[in-house]
Structure formats: C-alpha cells, structure tokens
mmCIF file of C-alpha atoms in Angstrom:
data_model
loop_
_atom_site.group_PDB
_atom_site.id
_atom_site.type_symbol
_atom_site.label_atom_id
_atom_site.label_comp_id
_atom_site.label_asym_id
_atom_site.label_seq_id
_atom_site.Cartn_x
_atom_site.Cartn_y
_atom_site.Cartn_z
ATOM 1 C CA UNK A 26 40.628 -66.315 -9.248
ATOM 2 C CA UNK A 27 43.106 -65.062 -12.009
ATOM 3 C CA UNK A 28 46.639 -63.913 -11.333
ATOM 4 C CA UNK A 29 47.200 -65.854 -8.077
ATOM 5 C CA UNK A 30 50.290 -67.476 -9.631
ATOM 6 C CA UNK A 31 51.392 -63.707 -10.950
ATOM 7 C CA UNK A 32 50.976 -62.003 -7.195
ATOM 8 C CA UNK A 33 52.954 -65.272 -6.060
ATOM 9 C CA UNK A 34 56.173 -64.382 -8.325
ATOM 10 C CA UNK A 35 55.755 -60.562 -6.329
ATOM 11 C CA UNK A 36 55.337 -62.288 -2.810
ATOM 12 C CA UNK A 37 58.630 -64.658 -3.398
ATOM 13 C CA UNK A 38 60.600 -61.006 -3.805
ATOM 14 C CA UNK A 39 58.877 -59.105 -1.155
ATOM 15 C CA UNK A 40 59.588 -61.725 1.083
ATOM 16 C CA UNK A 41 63.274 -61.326 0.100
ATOM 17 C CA UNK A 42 63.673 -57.161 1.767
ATOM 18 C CA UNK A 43 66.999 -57.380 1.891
ATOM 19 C CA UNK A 44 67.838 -57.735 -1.442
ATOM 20 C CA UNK A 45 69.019 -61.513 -2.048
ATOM 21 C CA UNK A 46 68.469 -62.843 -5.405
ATOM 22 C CA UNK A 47 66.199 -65.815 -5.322
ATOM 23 C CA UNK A 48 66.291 -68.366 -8.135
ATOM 24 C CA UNK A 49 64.538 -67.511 -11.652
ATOM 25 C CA UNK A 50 60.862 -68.872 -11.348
ATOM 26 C CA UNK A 51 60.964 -69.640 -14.657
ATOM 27 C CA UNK A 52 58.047 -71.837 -14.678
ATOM 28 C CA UNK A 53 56.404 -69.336 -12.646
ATOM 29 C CA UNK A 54 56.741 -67.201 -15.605
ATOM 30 C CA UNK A 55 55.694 -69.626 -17.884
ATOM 31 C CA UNK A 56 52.658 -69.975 -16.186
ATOM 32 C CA UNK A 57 51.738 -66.472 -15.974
ATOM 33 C CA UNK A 58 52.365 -66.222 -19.802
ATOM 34 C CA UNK A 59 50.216 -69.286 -20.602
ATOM 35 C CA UNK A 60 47.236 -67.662 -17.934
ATOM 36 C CA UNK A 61 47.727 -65.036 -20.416
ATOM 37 C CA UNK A 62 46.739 -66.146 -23.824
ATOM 38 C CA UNK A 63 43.827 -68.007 -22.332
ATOM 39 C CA UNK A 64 42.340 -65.134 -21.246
ATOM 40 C CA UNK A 65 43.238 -63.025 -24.404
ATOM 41 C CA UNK A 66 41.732 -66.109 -26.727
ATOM 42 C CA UNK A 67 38.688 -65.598 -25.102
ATOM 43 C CA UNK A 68 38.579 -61.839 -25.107
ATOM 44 C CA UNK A 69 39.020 -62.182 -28.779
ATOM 45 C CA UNK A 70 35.788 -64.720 -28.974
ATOM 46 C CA UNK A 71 33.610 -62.382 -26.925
ATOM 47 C CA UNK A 72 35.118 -59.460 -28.493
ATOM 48 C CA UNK A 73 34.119 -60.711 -32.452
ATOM 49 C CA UNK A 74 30.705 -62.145 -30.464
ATOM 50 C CA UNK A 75 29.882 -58.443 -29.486
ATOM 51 C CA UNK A 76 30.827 -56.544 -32.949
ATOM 52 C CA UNK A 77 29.132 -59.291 -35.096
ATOM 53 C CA UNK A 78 26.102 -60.065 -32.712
ATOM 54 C CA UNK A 79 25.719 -57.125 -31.042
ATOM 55 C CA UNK A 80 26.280 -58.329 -27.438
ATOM 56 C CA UNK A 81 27.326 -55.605 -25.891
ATOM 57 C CA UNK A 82 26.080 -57.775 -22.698
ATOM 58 C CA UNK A 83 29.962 -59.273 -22.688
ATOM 59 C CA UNK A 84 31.495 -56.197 -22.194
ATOM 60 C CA UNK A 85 31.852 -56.509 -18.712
ATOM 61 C CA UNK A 86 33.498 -59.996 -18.917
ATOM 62 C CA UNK A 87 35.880 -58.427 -21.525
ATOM 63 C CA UNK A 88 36.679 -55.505 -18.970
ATOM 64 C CA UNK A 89 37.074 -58.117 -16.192
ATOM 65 C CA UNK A 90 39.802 -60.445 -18.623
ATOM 66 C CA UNK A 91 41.768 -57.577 -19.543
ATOM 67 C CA UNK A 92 41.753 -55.974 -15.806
ATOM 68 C CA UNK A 93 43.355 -59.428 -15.131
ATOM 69 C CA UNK A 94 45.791 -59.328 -18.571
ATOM 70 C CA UNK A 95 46.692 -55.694 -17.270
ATOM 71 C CA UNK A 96 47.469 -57.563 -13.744
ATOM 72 C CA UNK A 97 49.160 -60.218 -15.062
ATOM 73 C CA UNK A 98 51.662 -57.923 -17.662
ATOM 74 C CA UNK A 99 52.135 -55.325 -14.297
ATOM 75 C CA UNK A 100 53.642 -58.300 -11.528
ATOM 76 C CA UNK A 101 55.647 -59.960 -13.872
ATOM 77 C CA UNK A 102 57.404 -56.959 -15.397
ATOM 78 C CA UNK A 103 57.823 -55.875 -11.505
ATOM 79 C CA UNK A 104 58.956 -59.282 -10.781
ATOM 80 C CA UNK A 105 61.632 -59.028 -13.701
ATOM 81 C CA UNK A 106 62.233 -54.914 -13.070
ATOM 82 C CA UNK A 107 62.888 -55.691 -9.502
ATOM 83 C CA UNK A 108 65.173 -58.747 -10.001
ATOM 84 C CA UNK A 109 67.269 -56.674 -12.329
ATOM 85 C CA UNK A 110 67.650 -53.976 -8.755
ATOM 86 C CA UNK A 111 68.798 -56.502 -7.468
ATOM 87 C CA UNK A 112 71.204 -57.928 -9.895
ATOM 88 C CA UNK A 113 72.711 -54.201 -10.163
ATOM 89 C CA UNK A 114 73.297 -54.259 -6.333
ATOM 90 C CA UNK A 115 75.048 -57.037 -6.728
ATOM 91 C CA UNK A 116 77.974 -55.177 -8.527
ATOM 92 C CA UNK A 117 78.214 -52.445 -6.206
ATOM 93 C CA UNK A 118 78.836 -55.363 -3.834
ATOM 94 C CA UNK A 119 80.853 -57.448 -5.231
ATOM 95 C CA UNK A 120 82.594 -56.348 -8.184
ATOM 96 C CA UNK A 121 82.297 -57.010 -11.711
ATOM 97 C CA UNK A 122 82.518 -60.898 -11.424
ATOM 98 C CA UNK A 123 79.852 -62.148 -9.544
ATOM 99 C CA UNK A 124 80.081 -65.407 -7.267
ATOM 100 C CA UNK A 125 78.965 -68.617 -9.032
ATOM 101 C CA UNK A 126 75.841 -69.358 -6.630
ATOM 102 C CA UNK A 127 74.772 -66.374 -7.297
ATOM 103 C CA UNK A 128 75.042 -66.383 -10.792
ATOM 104 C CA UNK A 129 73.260 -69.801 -10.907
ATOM 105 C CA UNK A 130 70.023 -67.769 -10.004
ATOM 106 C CA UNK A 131 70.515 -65.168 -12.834
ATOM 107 C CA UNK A 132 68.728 -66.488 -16.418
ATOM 108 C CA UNK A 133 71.021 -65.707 -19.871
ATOM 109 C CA UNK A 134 69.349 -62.518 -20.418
ATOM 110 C CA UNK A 135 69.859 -61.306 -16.734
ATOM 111 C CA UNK A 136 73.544 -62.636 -17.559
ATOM 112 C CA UNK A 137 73.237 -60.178 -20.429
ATOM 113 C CA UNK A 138 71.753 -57.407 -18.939
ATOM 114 C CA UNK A 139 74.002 -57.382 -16.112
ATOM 115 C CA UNK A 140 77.110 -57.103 -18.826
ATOM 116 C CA UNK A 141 75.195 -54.513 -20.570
ATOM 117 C CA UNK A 142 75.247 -52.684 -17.493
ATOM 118 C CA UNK A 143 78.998 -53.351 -16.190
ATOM 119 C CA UNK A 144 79.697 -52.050 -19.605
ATOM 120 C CA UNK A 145 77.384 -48.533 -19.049
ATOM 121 C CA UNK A 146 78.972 -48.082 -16.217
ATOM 122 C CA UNK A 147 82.620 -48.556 -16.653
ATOM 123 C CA UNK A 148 82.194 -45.987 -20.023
ATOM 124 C CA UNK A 149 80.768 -43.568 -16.783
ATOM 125 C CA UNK A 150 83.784 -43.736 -14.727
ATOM 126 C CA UNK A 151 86.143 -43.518 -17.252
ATOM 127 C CA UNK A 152 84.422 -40.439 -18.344
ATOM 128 C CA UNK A 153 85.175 -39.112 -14.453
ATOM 129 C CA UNK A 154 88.812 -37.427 -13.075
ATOM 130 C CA UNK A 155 90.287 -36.513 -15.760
ATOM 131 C CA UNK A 156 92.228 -39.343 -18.349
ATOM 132 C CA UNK A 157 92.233 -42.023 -15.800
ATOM 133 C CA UNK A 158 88.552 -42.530 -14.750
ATOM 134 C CA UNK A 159 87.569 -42.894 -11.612
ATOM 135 C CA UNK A 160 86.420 -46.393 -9.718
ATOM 136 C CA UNK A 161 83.015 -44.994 -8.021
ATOM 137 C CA UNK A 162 81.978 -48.722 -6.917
ATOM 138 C CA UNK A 163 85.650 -48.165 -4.196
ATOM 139 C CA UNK A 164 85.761 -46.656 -0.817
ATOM 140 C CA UNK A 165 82.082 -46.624 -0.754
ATOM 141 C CA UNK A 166 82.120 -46.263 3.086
ATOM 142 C CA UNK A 167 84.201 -43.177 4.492
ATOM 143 C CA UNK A 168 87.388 -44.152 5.841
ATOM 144 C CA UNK A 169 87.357 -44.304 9.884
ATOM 145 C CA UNK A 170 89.774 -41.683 10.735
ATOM 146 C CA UNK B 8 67.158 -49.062 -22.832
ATOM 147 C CA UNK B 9 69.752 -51.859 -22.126
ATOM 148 C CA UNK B 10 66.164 -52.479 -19.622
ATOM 149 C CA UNK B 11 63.541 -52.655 -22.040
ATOM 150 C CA UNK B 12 65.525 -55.301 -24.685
ATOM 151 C CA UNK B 13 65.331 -57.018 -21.788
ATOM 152 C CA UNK B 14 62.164 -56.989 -20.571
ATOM 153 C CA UNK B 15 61.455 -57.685 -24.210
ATOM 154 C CA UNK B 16 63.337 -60.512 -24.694
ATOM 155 C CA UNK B 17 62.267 -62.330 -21.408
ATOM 156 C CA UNK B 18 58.286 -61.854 -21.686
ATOM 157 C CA UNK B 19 56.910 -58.852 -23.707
ATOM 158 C CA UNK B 20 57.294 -60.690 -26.731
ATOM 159 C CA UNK B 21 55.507 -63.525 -25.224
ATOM 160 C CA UNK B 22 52.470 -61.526 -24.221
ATOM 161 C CA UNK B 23 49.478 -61.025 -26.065
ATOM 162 C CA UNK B 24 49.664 -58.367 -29.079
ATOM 163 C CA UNK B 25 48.396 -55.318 -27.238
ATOM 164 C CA UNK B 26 50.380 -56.159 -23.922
ATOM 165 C CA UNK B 27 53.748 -56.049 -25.745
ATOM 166 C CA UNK B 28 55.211 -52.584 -24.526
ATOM 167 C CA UNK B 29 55.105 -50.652 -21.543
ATOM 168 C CA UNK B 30 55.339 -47.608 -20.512
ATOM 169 C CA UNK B 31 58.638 -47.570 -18.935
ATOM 170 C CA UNK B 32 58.850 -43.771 -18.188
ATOM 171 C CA UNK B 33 55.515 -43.818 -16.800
ATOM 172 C CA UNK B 34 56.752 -47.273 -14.189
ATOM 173 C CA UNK B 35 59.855 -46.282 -13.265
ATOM 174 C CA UNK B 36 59.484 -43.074 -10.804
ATOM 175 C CA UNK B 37 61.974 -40.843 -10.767
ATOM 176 C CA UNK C 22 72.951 -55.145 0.567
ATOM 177 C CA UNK C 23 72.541 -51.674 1.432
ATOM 178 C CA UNK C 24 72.724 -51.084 -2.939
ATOM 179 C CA UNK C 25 69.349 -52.756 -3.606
ATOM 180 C CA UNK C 26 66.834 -49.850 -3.631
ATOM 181 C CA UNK C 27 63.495 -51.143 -4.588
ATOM 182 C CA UNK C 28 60.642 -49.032 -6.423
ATOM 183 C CA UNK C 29 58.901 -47.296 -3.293
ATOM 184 C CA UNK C 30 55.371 -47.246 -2.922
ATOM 185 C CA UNK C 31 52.941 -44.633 -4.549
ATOM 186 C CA UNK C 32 51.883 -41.608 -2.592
ATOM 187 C CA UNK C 33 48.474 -40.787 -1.803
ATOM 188 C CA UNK C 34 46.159 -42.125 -4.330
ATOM 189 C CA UNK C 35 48.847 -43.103 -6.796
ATOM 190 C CA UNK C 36 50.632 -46.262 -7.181
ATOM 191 C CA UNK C 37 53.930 -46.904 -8.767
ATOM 192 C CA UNK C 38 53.437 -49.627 -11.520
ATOM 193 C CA UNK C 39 56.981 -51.763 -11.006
ATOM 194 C CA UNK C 40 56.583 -51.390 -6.899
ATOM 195 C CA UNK C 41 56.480 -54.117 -4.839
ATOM 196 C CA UNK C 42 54.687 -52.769 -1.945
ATOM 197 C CA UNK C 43 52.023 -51.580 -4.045
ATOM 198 C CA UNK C 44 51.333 -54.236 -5.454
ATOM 199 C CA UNK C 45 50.719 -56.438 -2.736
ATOM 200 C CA UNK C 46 48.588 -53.635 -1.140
ATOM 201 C CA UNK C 47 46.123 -53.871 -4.215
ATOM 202 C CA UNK C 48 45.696 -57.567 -3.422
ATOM 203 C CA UNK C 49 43.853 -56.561 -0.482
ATOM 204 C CA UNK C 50 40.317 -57.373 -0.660
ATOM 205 C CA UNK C 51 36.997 -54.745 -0.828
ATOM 206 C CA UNK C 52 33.164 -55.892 -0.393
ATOM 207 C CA UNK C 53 31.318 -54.958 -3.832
ATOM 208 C CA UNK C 54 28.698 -56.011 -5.371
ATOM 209 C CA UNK C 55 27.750 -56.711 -9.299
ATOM 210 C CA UNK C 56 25.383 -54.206 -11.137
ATOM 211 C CA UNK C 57 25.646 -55.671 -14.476
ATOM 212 C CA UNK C 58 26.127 -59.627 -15.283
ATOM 213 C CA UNK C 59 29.753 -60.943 -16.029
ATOM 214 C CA UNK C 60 28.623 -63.688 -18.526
ATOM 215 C CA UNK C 61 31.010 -66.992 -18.700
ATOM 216 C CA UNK C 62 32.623 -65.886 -15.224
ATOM 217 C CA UNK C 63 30.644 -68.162 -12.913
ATOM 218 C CA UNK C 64 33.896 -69.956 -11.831
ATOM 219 C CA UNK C 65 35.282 -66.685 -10.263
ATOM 220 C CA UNK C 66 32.704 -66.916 -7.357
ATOM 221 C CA UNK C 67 33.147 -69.812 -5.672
ATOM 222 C CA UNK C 68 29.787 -70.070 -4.114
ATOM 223 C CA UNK C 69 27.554 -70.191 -7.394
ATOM 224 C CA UNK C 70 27.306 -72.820 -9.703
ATOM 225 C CA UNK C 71 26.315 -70.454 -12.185
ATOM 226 C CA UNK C 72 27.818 -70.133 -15.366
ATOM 227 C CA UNK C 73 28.043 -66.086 -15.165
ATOM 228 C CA UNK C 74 28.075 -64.026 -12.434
ATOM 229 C CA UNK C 75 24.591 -62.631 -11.947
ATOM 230 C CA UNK C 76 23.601 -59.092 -11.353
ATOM 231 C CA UNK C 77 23.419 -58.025 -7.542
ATOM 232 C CA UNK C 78 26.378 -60.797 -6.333
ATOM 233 C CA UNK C 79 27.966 -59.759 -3.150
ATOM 234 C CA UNK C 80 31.787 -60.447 -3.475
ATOM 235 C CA UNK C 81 35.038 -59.780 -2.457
ATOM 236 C CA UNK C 82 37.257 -58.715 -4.753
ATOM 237 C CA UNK C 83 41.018 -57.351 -4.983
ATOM 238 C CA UNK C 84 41.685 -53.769 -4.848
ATOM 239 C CA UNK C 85 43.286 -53.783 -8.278
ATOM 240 C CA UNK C 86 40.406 -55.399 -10.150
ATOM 241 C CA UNK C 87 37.551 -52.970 -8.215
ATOM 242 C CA UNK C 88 39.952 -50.268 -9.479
ATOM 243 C CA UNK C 89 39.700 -51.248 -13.303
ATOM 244 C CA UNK C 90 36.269 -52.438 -13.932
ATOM 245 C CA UNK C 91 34.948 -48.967 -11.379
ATOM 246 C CA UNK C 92 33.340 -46.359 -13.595
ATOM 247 C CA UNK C 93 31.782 -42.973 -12.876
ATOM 248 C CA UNK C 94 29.203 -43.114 -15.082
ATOM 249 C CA UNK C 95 28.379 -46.749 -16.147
ATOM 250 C CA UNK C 96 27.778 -49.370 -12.690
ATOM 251 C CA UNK C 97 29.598 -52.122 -13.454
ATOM 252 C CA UNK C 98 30.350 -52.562 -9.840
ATOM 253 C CA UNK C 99 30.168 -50.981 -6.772
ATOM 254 C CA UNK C 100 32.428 -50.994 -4.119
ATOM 255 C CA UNK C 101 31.454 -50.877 -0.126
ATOM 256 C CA UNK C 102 33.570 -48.992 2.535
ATOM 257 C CA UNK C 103 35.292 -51.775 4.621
ATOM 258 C CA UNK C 104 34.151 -51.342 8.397
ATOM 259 C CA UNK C 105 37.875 -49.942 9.257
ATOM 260 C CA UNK C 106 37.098 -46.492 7.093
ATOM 261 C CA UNK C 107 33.396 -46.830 8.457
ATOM 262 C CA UNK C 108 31.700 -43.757 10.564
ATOM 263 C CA UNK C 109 31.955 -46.473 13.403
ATOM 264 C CA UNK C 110 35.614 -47.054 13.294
ATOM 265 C CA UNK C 111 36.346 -43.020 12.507
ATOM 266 C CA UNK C 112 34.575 -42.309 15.931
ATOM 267 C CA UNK C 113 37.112 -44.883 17.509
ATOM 268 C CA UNK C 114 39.607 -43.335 15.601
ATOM 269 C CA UNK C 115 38.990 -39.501 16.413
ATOM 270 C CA UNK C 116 38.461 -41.188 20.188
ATOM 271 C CA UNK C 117 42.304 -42.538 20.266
ATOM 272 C CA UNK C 118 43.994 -43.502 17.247
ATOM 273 C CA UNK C 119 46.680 -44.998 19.594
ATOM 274 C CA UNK C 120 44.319 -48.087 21.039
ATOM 275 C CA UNK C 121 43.777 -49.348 17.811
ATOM 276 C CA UNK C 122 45.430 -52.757 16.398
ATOM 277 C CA UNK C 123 46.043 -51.619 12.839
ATOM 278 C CA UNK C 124 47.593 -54.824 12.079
ATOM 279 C CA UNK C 125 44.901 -56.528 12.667
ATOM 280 C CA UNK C 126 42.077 -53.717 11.234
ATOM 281 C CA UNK C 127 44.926 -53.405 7.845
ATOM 282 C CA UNK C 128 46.961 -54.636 7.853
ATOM 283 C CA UNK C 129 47.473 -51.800 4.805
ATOM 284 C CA UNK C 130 44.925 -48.909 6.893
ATOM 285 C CA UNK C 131 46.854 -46.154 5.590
ATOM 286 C CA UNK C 132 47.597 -47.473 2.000
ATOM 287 C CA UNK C 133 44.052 -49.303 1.240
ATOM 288 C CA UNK C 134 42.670 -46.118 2.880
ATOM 289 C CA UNK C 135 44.020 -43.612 0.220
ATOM 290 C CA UNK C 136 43.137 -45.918 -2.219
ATOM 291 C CA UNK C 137 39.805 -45.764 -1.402
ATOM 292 C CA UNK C 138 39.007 -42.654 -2.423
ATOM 293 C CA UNK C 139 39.314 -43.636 -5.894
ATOM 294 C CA UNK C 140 35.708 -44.744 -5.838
ATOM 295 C CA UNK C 141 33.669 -41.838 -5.107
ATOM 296 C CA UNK C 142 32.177 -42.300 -1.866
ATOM 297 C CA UNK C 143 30.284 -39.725 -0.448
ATOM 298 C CA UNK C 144 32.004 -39.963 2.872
ATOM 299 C CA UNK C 145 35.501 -39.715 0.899
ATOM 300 C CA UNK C 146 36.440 -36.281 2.983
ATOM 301 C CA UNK C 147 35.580 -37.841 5.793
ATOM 302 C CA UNK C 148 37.724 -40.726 4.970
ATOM 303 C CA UNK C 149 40.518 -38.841 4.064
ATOM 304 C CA UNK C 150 40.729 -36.509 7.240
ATOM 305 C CA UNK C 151 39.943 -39.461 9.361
ATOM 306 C CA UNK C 152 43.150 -41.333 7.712
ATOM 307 C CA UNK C 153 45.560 -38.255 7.813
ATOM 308 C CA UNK C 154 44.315 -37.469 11.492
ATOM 309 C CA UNK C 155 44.566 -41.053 12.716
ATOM 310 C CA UNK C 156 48.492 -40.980 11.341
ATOM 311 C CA UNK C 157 49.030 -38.036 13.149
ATOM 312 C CA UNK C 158 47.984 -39.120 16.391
ATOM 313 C CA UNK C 159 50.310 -42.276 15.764
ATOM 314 C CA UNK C 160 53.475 -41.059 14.562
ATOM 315 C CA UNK C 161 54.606 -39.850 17.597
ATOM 316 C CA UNK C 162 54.900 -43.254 19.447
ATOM 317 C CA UNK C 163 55.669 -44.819 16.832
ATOM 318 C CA UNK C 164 58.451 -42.298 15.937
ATOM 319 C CA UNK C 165 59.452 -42.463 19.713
ATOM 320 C CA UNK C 166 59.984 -46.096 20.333
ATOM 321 C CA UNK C 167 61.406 -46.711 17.510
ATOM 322 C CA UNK C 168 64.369 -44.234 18.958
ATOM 323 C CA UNK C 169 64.693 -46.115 22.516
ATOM 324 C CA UNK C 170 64.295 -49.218 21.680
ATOM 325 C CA UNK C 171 67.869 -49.960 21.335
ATOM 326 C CA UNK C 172 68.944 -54.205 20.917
ATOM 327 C CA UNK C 173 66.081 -55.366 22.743
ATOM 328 C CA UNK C 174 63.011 -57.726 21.476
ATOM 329 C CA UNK C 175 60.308 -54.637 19.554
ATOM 330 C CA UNK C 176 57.764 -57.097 18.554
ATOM 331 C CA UNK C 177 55.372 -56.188 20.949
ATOM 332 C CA UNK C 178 55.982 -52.645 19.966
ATOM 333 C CA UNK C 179 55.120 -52.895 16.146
ATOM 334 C CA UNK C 180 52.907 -55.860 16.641
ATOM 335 C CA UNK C 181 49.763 -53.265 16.067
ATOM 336 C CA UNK C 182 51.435 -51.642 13.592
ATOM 337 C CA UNK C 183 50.243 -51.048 10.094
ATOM 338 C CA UNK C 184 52.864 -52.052 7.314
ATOM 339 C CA UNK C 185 53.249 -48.093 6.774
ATOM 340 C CA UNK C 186 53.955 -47.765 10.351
ATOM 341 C CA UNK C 187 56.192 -50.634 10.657
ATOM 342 C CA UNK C 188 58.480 -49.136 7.682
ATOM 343 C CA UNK C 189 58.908 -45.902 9.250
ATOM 344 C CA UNK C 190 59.738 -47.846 12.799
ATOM 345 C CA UNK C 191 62.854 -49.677 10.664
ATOM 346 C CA UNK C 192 63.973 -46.226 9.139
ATOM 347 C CA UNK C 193 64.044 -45.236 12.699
ATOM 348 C CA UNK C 194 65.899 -48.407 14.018
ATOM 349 C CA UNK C 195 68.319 -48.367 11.128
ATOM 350 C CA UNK C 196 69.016 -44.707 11.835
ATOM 351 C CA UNK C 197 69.250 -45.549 16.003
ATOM 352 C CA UNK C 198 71.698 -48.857 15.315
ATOM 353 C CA UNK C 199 73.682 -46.552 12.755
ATOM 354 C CA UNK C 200 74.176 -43.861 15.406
ATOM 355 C CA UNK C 201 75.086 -46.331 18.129
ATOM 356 C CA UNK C 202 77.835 -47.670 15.933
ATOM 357 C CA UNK C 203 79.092 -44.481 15.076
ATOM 358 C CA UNK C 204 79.205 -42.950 18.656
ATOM 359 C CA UNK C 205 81.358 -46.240 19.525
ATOM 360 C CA UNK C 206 83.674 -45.659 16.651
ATOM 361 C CA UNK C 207 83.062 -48.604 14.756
#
C-alpha cells in the first residue's frame, strides 16, 4: 500500500510526545519524494490515456494516485512543520546556542530556519520596555517567594 | 514566511508540479 | 520541554492538516467495498492476482483514502460502519458506556467515530448521539481517577481507555502532580 514509508516519518515524531528532536530521516524523505513522482508519472500516462482515448474508465485509479500524492505531500510537510515546533522549543530552553548533539539532528535549512527565527525574535524583544528590550525567553517560571 | 522558504527549500520544490505549495493558513490553526 | 506545543487534533469532523494526532487517526482502517474498477491497481489488494482491482472487492482501506476517493453522487466506493458504531455496539453503549474496553474496540472510538459521519450513513444521527452520549457517561471516571491517582502505577486505569480519553487523563495528572508540587512549595 502507498505512503507506508510517509505515515512512518509521522509515527517516529509521535512516538517522541515530549518534544525531543530525533535525527533528520533524510532518506526517509527521499523516499517519500521518489514514491512521489512514480505515482505522478503514471497519473500523467493515464491522465493523456483518458483525454486522447477517451477512458474515462481510469479515473478512479487517477483519484486513488493523487489521494495517495495528497497523503504523501500532507505527512511530510507535518513531519517537517512539526520538527521545526520542536526546534523553536529548543530556544526557549536553551538559549540561542543550541548544544552540539542536538544540533547534529537539525539539517542546514533547519540550521537556517532556526537563525531566521532567533533573529524574528530578538527584533520582538527589543521592540518591548522601552529602549532596552526586554529578554521574554528569562524568568519563565515565577520566582518562589 | 521564514516557514514556507523552508518548507520550500527542503521538499516542495521536490514534489510534483501541482503539489508545490500549500496552503499554510489553511494547516496551521490558529 | 514544556515549549514544544504540537498542532492539536481537529474537532468534530475536521482535521488539522500539519497535526500529528490526526494523522495517525486517519490511518485507521474502514471495511468498503469497490463500485467501479481501479484499473492497474491489482497490487494494492494483496489477495488478487489481478492486475486491477475489480468492481465489488471487499477491502480495508485507511480512513484518509475512503475520505478522498468518497463521493455523494458518483460510487466510487462505499464505506461500511465498523461493528464499534454498529446498532449492536450502540445498545452496549446506551447499556453502560463504562464496561466497554475502548482500547481495544478504538483504539481512536471517539476520533474515527466523528469521522465517520463524513460518509453519509443513514444511521449518522444515531452515530453521532451514540458517540457524544457514550463520552459523557465516561468522562466522569475518567476525569475522577485521573485526580486521585496520585504517584502510583495508572495503567490499569487507562488501559481501556481510548487515545482521546487517555489525553484528557494526562491533562488531569499533569494538573494533579503540578498542584502537589505547589502545595509542598517546591
């Protein structure tokens, strides 16, 4: 059945509630991609088979591919979407400079993304209390007295 | 939008023609 | 870390593209059956060596593709009730909702069940009272327990817990364990 290997990327995450950043499944990726343009390639066939033949009896096997394309686009933009939450956590928790395991898990353009988004966010806090800024990501817990 | 270049660059791009964009208003509740 | 906030599920009948939860929950499996052939698909059913899928195959198939090839008008497909959201089960249910594993029936009974009225069933009121009634008749105990059960072992108190249910027995822990700390002043 198609998308096994997409749902699997999801399930690595799920598994993962409280928020730890696995590893980039790259190849997981990869394979999700390639699953992909096999199905669109033959969409297209059956797709230029219907308009020039008139075999409208394909149609369902076209719905059925792009159900699956739909599928396929939907877990692994989740599976990226949701590894970015997680990445963004990660600076609420540990600062702006991230341990080195942890950024070992994080691919170049997560690397990116995640200075992007230091970046957004220290232009917010300056923009807070007046000409100093203010450091939101401090004293996050009240103090005990 | 610092979101979408990303999810761009990492597999939109790689997807097949009409897969290439999402609705990211429409995914991301409020 | 207590920062990660993940895309919650859907409510009702709707599902949030980019969540998690939901996404596994459309994995789940429905009984349907072909009304049209699926030429060049024969692979997909694993008990036919045929090289489509012919009209009037019983199969099971995952929420999310029942969901996209289901039309109104044109059969395609149609989709059965599973047994749990059955006139069968919704006696047992209007009976006592509390006797009944929903791990074991779902383990998504809530989710899968809202979902289900997406495919036009006659019985979908029926359904849909039997789903909303059954959650009332839960919440309670689940509610309860999860606000005694303080450091001790609760898997034999979620163990027949749907995944819904099992969710809002964590919030309830979390909120329990955070209270405990707080009254000891740490």
């Amino acid at each position: 059945m198609f998308c096994e290997k997409a749902v699997e990327l999801v399930r690595e995450l799920h598994r993962m509630s409280d928020g730890q950043l696995p590893a980039f499944n790259e190849d997981g990726i990869r394979q999700v991609l390639e699953e992909m343009k096999a199905l669109y390639e033959q969409n297209q066939s059956d797709v230029n088979e219907a308009k020039t033949e008139g075999k409208s009896e394909l149609i369902p096997s076209i719905k059925f591919r792009h159900c699956c394309l739909l599928r396929n686009q939907r877990c692994i933009t989740a599976y990226l979407y949701d590894r970015l939450l997680r990445i963004r956590a990660l600076r609420w928790e540990y600062g702006s400079v991230l341990p080195t395991t942890i950024r070992f898990h994080m691919c170049a353009e997560e690397v990116e993304w995640f200075n992007q988004y230091k970046k957004s966010l220290a232009s917010y806090m300056r923009s807070l209390g007046g000409e100093e800024g203010l450091d939101i990501t401090q004293d996050m817990k009240p103090p005990k007295s | 939008a610092n979101t979408e270049v990303y999810l761009k660059a990492v597999a939109l791009r790689h997807m097949p023609p009409n897969l290439q964009s999402i609705d990211m208003l429409k995914a991301i509740p409020e | 870390t207590r920062s990660y906030m993940p895309v919650p599920p859907g409510v009702g009948t709707e599902e949030n593209v980019f969540s998690l939860d939901d996404i596994l929950l459309s994995q789940e499996r429905l009984p349907c059956r072909t009304e049209s052939v699926f030429p060049g698909l024969g692979f997909v059913d694993k008990s036919s060596d045929s090289r489509h899928i012919p009209e009037g195959t019983k199969m099971e198939i995952p929420l999310w593709l029942a969901k996209g090839l289901y039309e109104r008008k044109r059969r395609v497909i149609s989709v059965e009730l599973p047994r749990v959201y059955r006139e069968g089960w919704r006696t047992v249910f209007g009976a006592d909702a509390n006797v009944v594993d929903l791990h074991t029936m779902g383990p998504y009974y809530y989710g899968l069940g809202s979902q289900m009225l997406h495919f036009d069933s006659p019985e979908n009121s029926e359904i849909a009272q039997c789903v909303l009634q059954t959650f009332i008749g839960r919440f309670r105990r689940t509610m309860d327990s999860s606000q005694n059960a303080y450091n001790e072992d609760t898997s034999v108190l979620v163990e027949k817990l749907d995944c819904l249910e099992r969710a809002l027995f964590r919030a309830g822990q979390s909120g329990l364990n955070a209270f405990q700390l707080w009254e000891k002043g740490l």
